[in-house]
Short mmCIF file of C-alpha atoms and ligand atoms in Angstrom, two decimals:
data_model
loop_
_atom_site.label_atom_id
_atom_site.label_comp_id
_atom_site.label_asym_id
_atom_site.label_seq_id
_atom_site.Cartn_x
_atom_site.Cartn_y
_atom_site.Cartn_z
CA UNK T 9 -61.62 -71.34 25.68
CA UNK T 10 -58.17 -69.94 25.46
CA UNK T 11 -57.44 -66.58 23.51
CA UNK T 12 -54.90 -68.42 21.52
CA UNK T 13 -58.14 -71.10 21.01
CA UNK T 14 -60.41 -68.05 20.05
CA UNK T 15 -57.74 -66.51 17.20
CA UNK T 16 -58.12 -70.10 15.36
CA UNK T 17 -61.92 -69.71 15.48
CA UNK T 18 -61.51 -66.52 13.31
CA UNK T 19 -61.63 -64.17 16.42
CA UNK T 20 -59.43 -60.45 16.52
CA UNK T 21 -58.06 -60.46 20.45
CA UNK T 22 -58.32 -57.17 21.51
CA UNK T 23 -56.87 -57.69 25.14
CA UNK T 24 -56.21 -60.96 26.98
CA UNK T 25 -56.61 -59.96 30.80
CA UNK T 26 -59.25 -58.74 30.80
CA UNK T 27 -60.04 -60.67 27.83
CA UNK T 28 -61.89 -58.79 24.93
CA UNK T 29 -62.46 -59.95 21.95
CA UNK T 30 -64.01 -59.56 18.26
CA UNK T 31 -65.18 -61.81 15.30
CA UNK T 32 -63.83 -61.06 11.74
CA UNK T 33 -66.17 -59.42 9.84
CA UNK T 34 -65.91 -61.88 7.89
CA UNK T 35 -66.77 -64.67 10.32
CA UNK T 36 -69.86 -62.04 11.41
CA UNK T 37 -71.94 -62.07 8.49
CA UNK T 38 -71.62 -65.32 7.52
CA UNK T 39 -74.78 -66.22 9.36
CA UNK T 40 -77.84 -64.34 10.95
CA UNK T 41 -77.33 -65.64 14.38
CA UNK T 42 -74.09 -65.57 15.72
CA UNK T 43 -72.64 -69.01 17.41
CA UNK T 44 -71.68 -68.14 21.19
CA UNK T 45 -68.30 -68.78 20.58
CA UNK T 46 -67.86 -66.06 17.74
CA UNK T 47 -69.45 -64.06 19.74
CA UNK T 48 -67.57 -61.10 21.08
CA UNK T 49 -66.30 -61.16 24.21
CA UNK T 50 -66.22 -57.05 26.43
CA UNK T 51 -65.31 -58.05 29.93
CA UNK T 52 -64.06 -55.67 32.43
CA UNK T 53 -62.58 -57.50 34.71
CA UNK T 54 -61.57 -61.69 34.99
CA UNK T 55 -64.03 -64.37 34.33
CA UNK T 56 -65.76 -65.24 37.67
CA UNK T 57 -65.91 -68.77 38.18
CA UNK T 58 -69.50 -69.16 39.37
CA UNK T 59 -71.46 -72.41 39.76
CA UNK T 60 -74.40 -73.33 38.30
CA UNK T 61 -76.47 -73.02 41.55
CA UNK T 62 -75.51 -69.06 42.26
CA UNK T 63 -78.21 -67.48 43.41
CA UNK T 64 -79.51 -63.83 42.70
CA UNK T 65 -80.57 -61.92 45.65
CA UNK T 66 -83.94 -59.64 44.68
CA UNK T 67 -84.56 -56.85 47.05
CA UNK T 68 -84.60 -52.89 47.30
CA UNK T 69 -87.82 -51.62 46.64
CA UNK T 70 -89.71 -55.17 47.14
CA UNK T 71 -92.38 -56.48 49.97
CA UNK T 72 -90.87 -59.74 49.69
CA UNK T 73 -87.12 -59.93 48.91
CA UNK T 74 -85.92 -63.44 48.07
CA UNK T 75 -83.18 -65.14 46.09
CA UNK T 76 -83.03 -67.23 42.76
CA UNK T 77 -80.67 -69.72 41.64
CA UNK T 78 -81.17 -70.47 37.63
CA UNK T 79 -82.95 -74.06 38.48
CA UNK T 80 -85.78 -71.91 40.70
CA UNK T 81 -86.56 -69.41 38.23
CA UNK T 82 -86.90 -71.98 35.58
CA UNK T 83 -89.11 -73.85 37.75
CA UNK T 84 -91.25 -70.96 39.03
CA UNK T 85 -91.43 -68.63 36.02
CA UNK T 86 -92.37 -69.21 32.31
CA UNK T 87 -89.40 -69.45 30.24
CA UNK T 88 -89.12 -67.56 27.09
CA UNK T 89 -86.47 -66.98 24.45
CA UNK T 90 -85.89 -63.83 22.54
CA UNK T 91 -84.19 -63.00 19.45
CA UNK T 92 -81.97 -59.79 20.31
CA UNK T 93 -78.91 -58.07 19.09
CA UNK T 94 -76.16 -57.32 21.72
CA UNK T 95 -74.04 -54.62 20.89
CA UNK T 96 -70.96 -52.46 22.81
CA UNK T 97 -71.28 -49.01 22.59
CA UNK T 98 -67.86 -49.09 22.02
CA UNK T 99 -68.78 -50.99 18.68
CA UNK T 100 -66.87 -49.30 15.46
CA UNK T 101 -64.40 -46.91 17.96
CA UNK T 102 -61.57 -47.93 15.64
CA UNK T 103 -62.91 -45.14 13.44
CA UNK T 104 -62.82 -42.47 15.73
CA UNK T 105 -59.08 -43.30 16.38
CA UNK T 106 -58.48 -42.46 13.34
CA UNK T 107 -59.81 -38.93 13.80
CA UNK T 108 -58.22 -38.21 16.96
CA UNK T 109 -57.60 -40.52 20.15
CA UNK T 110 -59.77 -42.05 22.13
CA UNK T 111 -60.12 -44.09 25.63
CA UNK T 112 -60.68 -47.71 24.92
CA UNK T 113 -60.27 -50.72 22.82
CA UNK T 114 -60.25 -49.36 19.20
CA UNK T 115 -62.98 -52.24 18.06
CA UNK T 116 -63.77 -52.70 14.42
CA UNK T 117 -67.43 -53.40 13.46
CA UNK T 118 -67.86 -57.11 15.23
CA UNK T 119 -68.46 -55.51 18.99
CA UNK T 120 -72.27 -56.57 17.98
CA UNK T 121 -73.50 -60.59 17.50
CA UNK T 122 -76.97 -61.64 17.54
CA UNK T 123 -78.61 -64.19 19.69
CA UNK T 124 -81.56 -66.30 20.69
CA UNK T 125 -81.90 -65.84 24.85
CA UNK T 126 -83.56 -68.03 26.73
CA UNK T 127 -84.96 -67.33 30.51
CA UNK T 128 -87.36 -65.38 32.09
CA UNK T 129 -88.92 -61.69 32.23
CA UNK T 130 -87.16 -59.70 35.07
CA UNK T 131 -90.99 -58.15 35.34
CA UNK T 132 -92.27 -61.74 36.14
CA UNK T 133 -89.39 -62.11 38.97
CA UNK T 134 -90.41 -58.54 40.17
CA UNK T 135 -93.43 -59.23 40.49
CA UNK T 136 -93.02 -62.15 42.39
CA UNK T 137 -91.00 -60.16 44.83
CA UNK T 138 -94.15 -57.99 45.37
CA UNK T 139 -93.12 -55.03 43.54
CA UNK T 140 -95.99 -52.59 43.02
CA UNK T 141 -94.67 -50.12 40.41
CA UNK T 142 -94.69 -47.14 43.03
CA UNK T 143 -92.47 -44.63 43.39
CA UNK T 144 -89.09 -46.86 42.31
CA UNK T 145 -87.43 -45.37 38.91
CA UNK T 146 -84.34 -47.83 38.60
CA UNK T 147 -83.30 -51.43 38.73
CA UNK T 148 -79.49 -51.72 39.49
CA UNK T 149 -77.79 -54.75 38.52
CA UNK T 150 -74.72 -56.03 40.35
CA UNK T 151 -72.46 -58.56 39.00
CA UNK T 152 -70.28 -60.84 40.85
CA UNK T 153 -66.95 -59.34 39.10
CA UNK T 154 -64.61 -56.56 40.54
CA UNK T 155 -63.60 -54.23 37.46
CA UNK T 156 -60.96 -51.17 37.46
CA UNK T 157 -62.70 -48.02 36.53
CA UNK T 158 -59.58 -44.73 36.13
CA UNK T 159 -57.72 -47.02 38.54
CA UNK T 160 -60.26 -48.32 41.14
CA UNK T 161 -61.66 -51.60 41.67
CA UNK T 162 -64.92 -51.81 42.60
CA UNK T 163 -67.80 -54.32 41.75
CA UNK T 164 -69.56 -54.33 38.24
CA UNK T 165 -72.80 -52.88 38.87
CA UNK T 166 -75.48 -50.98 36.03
CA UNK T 167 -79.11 -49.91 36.03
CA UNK T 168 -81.85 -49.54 34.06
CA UNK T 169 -85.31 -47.56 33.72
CA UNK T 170 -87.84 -49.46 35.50
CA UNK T 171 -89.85 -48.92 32.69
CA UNK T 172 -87.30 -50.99 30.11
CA UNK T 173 -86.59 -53.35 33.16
CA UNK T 174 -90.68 -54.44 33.16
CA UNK T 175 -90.78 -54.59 29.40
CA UNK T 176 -91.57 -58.23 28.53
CA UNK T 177 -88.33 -58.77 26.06
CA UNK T 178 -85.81 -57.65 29.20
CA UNK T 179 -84.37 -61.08 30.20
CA UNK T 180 -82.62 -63.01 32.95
CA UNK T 181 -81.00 -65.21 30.63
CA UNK T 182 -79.39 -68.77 31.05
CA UNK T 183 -78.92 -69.96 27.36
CA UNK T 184 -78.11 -68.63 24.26
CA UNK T 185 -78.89 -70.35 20.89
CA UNK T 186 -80.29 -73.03 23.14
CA UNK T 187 -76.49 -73.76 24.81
CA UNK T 188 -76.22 -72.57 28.96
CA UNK T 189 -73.85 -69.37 28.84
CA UNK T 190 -70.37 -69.92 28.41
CA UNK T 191 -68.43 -68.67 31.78
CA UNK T 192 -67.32 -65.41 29.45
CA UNK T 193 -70.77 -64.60 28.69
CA UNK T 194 -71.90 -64.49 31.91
CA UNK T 195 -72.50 -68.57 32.93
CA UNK T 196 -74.85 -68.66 34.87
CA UNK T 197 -77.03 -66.09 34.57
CA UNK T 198 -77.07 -62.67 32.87
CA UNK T 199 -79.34 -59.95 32.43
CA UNK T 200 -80.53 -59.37 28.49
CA UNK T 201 -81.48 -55.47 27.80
CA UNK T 202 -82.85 -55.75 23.86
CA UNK T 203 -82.15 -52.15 22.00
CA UNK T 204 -79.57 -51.07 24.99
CA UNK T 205 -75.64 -51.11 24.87
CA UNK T 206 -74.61 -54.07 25.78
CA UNK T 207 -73.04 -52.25 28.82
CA UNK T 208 -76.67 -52.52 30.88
CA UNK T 209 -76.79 -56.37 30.39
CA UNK T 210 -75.16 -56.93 33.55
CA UNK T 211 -72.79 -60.64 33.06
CA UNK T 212 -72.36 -63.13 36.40
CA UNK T 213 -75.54 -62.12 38.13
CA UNK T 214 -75.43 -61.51 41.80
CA UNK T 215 -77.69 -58.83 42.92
CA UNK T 216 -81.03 -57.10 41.73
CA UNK T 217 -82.17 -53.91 43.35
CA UNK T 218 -85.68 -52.21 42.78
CA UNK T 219 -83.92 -48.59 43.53
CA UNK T 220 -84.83 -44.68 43.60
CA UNK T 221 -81.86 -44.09 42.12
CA UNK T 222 -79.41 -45.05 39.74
CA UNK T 223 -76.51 -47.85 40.49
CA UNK T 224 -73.56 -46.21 41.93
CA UNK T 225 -70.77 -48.02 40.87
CA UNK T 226 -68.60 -45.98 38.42
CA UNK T 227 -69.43 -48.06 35.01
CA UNK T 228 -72.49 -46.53 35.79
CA UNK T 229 -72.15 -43.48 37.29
CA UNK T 230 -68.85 -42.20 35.12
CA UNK T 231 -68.74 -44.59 32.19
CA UNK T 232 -70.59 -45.22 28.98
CA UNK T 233 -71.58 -41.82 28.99
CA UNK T 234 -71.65 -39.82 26.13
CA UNK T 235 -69.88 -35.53 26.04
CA UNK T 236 -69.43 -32.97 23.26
CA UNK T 237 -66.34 -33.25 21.11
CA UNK T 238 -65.28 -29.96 22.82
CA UNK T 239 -65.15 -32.13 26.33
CA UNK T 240 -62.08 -33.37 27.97
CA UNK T 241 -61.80 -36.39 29.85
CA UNK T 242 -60.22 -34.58 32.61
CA UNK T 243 -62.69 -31.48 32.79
CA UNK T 244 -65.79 -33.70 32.22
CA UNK T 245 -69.13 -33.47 34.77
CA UNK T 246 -69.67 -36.85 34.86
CA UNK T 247 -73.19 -35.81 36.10
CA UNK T 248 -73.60 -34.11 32.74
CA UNK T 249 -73.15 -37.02 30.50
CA UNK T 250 -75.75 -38.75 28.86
CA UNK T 251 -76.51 -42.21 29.94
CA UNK T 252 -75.89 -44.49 27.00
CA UNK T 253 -78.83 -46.81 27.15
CA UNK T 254 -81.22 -46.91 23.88
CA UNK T 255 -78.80 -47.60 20.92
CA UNK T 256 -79.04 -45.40 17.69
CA UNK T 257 -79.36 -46.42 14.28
CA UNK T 258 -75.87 -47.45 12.37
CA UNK T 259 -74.71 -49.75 9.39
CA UNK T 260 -71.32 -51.62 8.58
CA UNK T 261 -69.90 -53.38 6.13
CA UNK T 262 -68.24 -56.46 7.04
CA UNK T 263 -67.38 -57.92 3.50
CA UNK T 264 -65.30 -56.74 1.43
CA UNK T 265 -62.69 -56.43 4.38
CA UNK T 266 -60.80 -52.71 4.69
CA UNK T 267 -57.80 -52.76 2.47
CA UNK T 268 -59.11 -56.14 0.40
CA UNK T 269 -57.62 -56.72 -3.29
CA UNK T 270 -60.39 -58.13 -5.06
CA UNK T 271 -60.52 -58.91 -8.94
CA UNK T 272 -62.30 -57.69 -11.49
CA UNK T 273 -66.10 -58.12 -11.96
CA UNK T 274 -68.67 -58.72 -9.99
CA UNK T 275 -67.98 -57.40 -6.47
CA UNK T 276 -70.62 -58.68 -3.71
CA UNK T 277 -71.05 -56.41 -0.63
CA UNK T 278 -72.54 -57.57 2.76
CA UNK T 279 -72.97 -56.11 6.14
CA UNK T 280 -75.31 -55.30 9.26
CA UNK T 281 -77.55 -51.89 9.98
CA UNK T 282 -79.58 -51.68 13.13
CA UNK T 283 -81.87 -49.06 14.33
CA UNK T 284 -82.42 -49.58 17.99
CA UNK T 285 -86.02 -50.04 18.62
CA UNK T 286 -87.12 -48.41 15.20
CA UNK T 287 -87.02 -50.68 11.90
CA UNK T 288 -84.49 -50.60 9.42
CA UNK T 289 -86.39 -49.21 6.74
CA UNK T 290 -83.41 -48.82 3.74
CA UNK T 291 -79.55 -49.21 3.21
CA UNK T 292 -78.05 -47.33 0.94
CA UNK T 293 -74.96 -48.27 -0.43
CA UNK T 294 -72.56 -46.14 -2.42
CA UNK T 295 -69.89 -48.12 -4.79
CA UNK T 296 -67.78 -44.56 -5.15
CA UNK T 297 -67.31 -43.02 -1.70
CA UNK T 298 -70.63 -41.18 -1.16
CA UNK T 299 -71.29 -39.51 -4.71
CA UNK T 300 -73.78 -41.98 -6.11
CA UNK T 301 -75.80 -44.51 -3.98
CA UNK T 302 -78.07 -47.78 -4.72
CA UNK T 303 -80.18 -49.84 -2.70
CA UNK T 304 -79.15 -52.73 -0.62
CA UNK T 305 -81.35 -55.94 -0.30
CA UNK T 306 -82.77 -56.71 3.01
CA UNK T 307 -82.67 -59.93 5.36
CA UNK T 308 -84.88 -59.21 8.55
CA UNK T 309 -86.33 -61.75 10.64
CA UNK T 310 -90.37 -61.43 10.74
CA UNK T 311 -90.98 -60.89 14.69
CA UNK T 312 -88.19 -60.24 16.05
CA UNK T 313 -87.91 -56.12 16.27
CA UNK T 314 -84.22 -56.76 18.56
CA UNK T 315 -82.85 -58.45 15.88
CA UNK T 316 -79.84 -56.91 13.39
CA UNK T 317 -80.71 -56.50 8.87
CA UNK T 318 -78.28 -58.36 7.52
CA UNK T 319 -77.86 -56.14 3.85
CA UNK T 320 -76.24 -57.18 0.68
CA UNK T 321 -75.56 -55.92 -2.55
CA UNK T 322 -73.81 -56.40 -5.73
CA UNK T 323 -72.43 -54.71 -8.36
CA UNK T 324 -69.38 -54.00 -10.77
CA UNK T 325 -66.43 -52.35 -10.21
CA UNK T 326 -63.37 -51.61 -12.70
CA UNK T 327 -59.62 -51.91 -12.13
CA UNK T 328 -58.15 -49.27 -9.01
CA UNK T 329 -58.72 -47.84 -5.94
CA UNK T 330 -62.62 -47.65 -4.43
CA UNK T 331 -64.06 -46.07 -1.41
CA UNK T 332 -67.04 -48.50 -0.26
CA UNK T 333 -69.53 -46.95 1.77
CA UNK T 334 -72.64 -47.94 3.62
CA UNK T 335 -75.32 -46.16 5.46
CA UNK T 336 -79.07 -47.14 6.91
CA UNK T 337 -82.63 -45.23 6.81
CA UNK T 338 -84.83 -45.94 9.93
CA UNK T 339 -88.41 -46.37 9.62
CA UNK T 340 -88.37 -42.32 10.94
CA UNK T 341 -86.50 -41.46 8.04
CA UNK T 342 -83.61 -41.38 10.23
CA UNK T 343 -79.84 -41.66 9.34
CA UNK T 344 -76.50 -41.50 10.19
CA UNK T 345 -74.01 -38.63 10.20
CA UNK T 346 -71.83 -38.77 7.16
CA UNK T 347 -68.28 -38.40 9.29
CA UNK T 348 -66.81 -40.11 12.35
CA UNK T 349 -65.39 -36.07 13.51
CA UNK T 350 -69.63 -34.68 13.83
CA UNK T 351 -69.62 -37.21 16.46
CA UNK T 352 -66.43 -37.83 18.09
CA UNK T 353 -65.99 -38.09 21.99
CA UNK T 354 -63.30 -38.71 24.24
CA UNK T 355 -64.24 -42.50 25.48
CA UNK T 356 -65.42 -42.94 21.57
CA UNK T 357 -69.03 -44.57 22.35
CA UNK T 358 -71.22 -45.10 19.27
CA UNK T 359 -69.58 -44.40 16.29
CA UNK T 360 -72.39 -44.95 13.93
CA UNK T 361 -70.94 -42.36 10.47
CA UNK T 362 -71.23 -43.97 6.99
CA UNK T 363 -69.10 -47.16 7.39
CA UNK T 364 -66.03 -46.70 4.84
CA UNK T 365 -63.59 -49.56 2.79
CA UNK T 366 -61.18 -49.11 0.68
CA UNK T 367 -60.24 -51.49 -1.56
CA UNK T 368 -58.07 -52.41 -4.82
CA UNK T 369 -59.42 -54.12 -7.66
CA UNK T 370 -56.42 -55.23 -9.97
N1 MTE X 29 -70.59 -58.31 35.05
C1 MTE X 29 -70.28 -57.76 33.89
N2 MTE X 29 -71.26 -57.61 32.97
C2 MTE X 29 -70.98 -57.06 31.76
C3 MTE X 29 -69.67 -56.60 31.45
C4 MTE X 29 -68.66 -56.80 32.42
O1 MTE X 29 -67.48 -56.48 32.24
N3 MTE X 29 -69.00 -57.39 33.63
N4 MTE X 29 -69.44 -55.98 30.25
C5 MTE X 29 -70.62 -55.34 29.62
C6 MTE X 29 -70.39 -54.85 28.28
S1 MTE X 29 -69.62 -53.33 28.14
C7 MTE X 29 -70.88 -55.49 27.17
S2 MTE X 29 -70.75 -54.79 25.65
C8 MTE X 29 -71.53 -56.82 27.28
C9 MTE X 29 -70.78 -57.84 26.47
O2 MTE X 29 -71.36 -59.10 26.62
P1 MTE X 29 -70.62 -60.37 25.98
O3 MTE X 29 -69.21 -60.38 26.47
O4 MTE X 29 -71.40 -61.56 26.38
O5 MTE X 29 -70.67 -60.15 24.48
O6 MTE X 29 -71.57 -57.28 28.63
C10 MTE X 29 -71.81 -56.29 29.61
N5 MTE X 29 -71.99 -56.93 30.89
MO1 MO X 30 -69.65 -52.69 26.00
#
C-alpha cells in the first residue's frame, strides 16, 4: 500500500523512504485489536521484497544448525497465536520535542497497535536445533534489510536475553489477526518479543544466532538505548546506555484529539495504558490538568497479560479552555512521572509522563 493509500485509511505519514507511519488516535482506539493496515509502520530502511519460501538460517550456539522456511516450521512445530501489544520506544517522542529537541521521528501516541500473532515458539525451534541452555546469554536476530545508523549502512540486526527468547509467548510469527504479514510488517516472517520495544522484534527474518554476546550491529549496539538528560549525543558511551528491552508502564489519551473544540456537555474520554509485563491496575484521569483526578473504566482482555487497557471515562465540562490529563497505576503501585523534562533524553525513547490535551469547549 502506497503512503498516499495509507493517509486515506486515517494514517499520520511520518516519513515516506523509509516509510514510517502512525494511526490517528482516533482511528487507534476505535477497536481493541488493531487491523494490520492501521497498524503503524517503524522501518529503518526499504521494504525487502522477500518471498514466501525465505528461509531462516538457525545456528551459533546449536549442535545442529539448520534452516526454516515459514511452510517447515508450520509443518514441524505447533503453531500458536498470541495476543501482544507492539510498541516503539520511540512511542509519544512528540512530547519531548516540545521540551527540548530530540533525534527521531517526533511520533504522537499511535507508535503502539495490538495484535493477534500467529507462529511458533523460537524455544521450540531452539530446541530443535539442539540447544542445551549452556553457557549462551543472547539470541541475535538479523533481518534481511540494510538500515543507516549516524550515516552507515549496515544490516538490521537485534538480540535478546536467552531467557525472554525461550519464554513460550516469544514468537516467529507469520500472521497477524489471522492475515500472512503484510511486506511492511515483516512478510514473511518476523520475530514477536511480547512486553519489549518493538525495536527487538526483528522484521524480514534472515538469520538466528544462539550467541555469547550481544548482536553487533549498531541498532543494537548504539541505538535504542536510553542516557541521563545531562548526556549528549556526541559525548555519549554507547557502552553505558541502557538496553531498552522490557517496556515501562505509560497511558495516553487518544480521544479527545490535542487542540479539539468540543461542545458543551457531556465530554467522553478514551485512551490506552500499558504496564509492560505488570497489570494495569488503575487509570486515573484528571478533567483539570492534574489538580483533581477520577477513575477511568477498564477494558482488559482475560488471558492475555501482552495485551494494551483500553480506558474510558466521562464526564462534564463547562465552556473554555481544559487541560486533559491521563495517567496509569501498575499492579506494583507503580506510575508515571508527572513531566516529559524528569525524563527527557537525547534520542527521546519512552516518553511515558501524564499524557496532556488541551481542548476548547465553546
Ligand atoms: N528488520 C527490521 N525489523 C524491525 C525494524 C526495522 O527497521 N527492520 N524496526 C523495528 C522497530 S524500531 C519497531 S518499533 C517495529 C515496528 O514493527 P511494525 O512496523 O510492524 O509496526 O519493528 C522492528 N523490527
Ligand atoms: Mo521502534
Amino acid at each position: 500500500m502506497t503512503a498516499d493509500e495509507r493517509a486515506d485509511r486515517d494514517m499520520v505519514i511520518q516519513s515516506t523512504d523509509p516509510l514510517n507511519a502512525e494511526p490517528t488516535s482516533a482511528a487507534l482506539i476505535a477497536s481493541f485489536i488493531t487491523q494490520q493496515d492501521l497498524f503503524y509502520i517503524r522501518s529503518h530502511g526499504p521494504v525487502p521484497a522477500l518471498s514466501a519460501d525465505h528461509t531462516v538460517q538457525v545456528d551459533g550456539m546449536v549442535e545442529k544448525p539448520g534452516s526454516w522456511t515459514r511452510g517447515t516450521l508450520e509443518r514441524t512445530f505447533a503453531t500458536v497465536s498470541v495476543l501482544a501489544t507492539l510498541q516503539c520506544a520511540g512511542n509519544r517522542r512528540s512530547d519531548f520535542q516540545q521540551v527540548k529537541a530530540t533525534a527521531g521521528d517526533p511520533w504522537g501516541v499511535g507508535a503502539i497497535g495490538t495484535a493477534e500473532w500467529t507462529g511458533v515458539r523460537l524455544g521450540d525451534v531452539l530446541g530443535a536445533a539442539g540447544f542445551d541452555g549452556q553457557d549462551a546469554h543472547h539470541v541475535r536476530f538479523l533481518s534481511a534489510d540494510e538500515v543507516s545508523v549516524d550515516g552507515k549502512r549496515d544490516s538490521y540486526g537485534v538480540s535478546i536475553p536467552l531467557a525472554k527468547a525461550l519464554h513460550p509467548d516469544t514468537l516467529i510469527a507469520w500472521a497477524m489477526n489471522g492475515e500472512p504479514l503484510l511486506p511492511e510488517h515483516g512478510f514473511p516472517l518476523r520475530v514477536v518479543v511480547p512486553g519489549f520495544a518493538g525495536v527487538r522484534s526483528a522484521k524480514w527474518l534472515t538469520r538466528i544466532e544462539v550467541s555469547l554476546t550481544p548482536a553487533i550491529q549498531p541498532i543494537q549496539a548504539k541505538d535504542y538505548k536510553l542516557f541521563p538528560s545531562a548526556i549528549v549525543k556526541e559525548e555519549a558511551d554507547w557502552d553505558a546506555g541502557l538496553v531498552i528491552n522490557a517496556m515501562p508502564i505509560n497511558a495516553a489519551i487518544c480521544v479527545p484529539a490535542d487542540g479539539a473544540h468540543l461542545t458543551a456537555g457531556p465530554v467522553a474520554m478514551h485512551g490506552y495504558a500499558l504496564a509492560g509485563d505488570r497489570a494495569v491496575a488503575r487509570v486515573d484521569v484528571s478533567p483539570n490538568g492534574g489538580l483533581d483526578w477520577c477513575q477511568a473504566s477498564l477494558e482488559q482482555k482475560p488471558g492475555a497479560p501482552w495485551a494494551w487497557t483500553r480506558w474510558s471515562w466521562a464526564g462534564e465540562l463547562g465552556k473554555g479552555n481544559h487541560e486533559l490529563v491521563v495517567r496509569a497505576v501498575d499492579e506494583a503501585g507503580q506510575t508515571q512521572p508527572s513531566a516529559p523534562d524528569d525524563v527527557w533524553n537525547f534520542a527521546g525513547y519512552l516518553a511515558t509522563s501524564w499524557h496532556r490535551v488541551r481542548i476548547k469547549v465553546v
